[in-house]
Amino acid sequence: MVFMTMMVYSIVHFTIFVVVVGDRTNNCYLVPTVFLK
């Protein structure tokens, strides 16, 4: 249960981070780079 909660939290946090960074930079190449890291 804890693992699932942390996993969901990580996915949501990552998604918000990508959206915020994407909106500020408007760089399409930034999303794949962050995802691979």
Short mmCIF file of C-alpha atoms in Angstrom, two decimals:
data_model
loop_
_atom_site.label_atom_id
_atom_site.label_comp_id
_atom_site.label_asym_id
_atom_site.label_seq_id
_atom_site.Cartn_x
_atom_site.Cartn_y
_atom_site.Cartn_z
CA MET A 1 0.00 0.00 0.00
CA VAL A 2 2.79 2.41 0.90
CA PHE A 3 4.69 1.56 -2.29
CA MET A 4 1.61 2.20 -4.43
CA THR A 5 0.98 5.53 -2.70
CA MET A 6 4.57 6.65 -3.21
CA MET A 7 4.49 5.53 -6.84
CA VAL A 8 1.28 7.45 -7.57
CA TYR A 9 2.65 10.50 -5.76
CA SER A 10 5.86 10.32 -7.81
CA ILE A 11 3.96 10.07 -11.10
CA VAL A 12 1.71 13.02 -10.20
CA HIS A 13 4.65 15.11 -9.01
CA PHE A 14 6.63 14.27 -12.16
CA THR A 15 3.66 15.14 -14.40
CA ILE A 16 3.17 18.51 -12.71
CA PHE A 17 6.92 19.20 -12.98
CA VAL A 18 6.93 18.43 -16.72
CA VAL A 19 3.87 20.61 -17.34
CA VAL A 20 5.31 23.56 -15.41
CA VAL A 21 8.74 23.31 -17.02
CA GLY A 22 7.20 22.76 -20.46
CA ASP A 23 5.03 25.86 -20.11
CA ARG A 24 7.95 28.01 -18.99
CA THR A 25 10.46 26.86 -21.61
CA ASN A 26 8.16 25.84 -24.47
CA ASN A 27 10.86 23.30 -25.38
CA CYS A 28 9.55 20.03 -26.86
CA TYR A 29 12.93 18.33 -26.41
CA LEU A 30 12.97 18.90 -22.64
CA VAL A 31 10.26 16.33 -21.86
CA PRO A 32 12.06 13.25 -23.32
CA THR A 33 15.33 14.36 -21.71
CA VAL A 34 13.78 14.63 -18.24
CA PHE A 35 11.92 11.35 -18.74
CA LEU A 36 15.09 9.44 -19.61
CA LYS A 37 16.85 10.77 -16.52
#
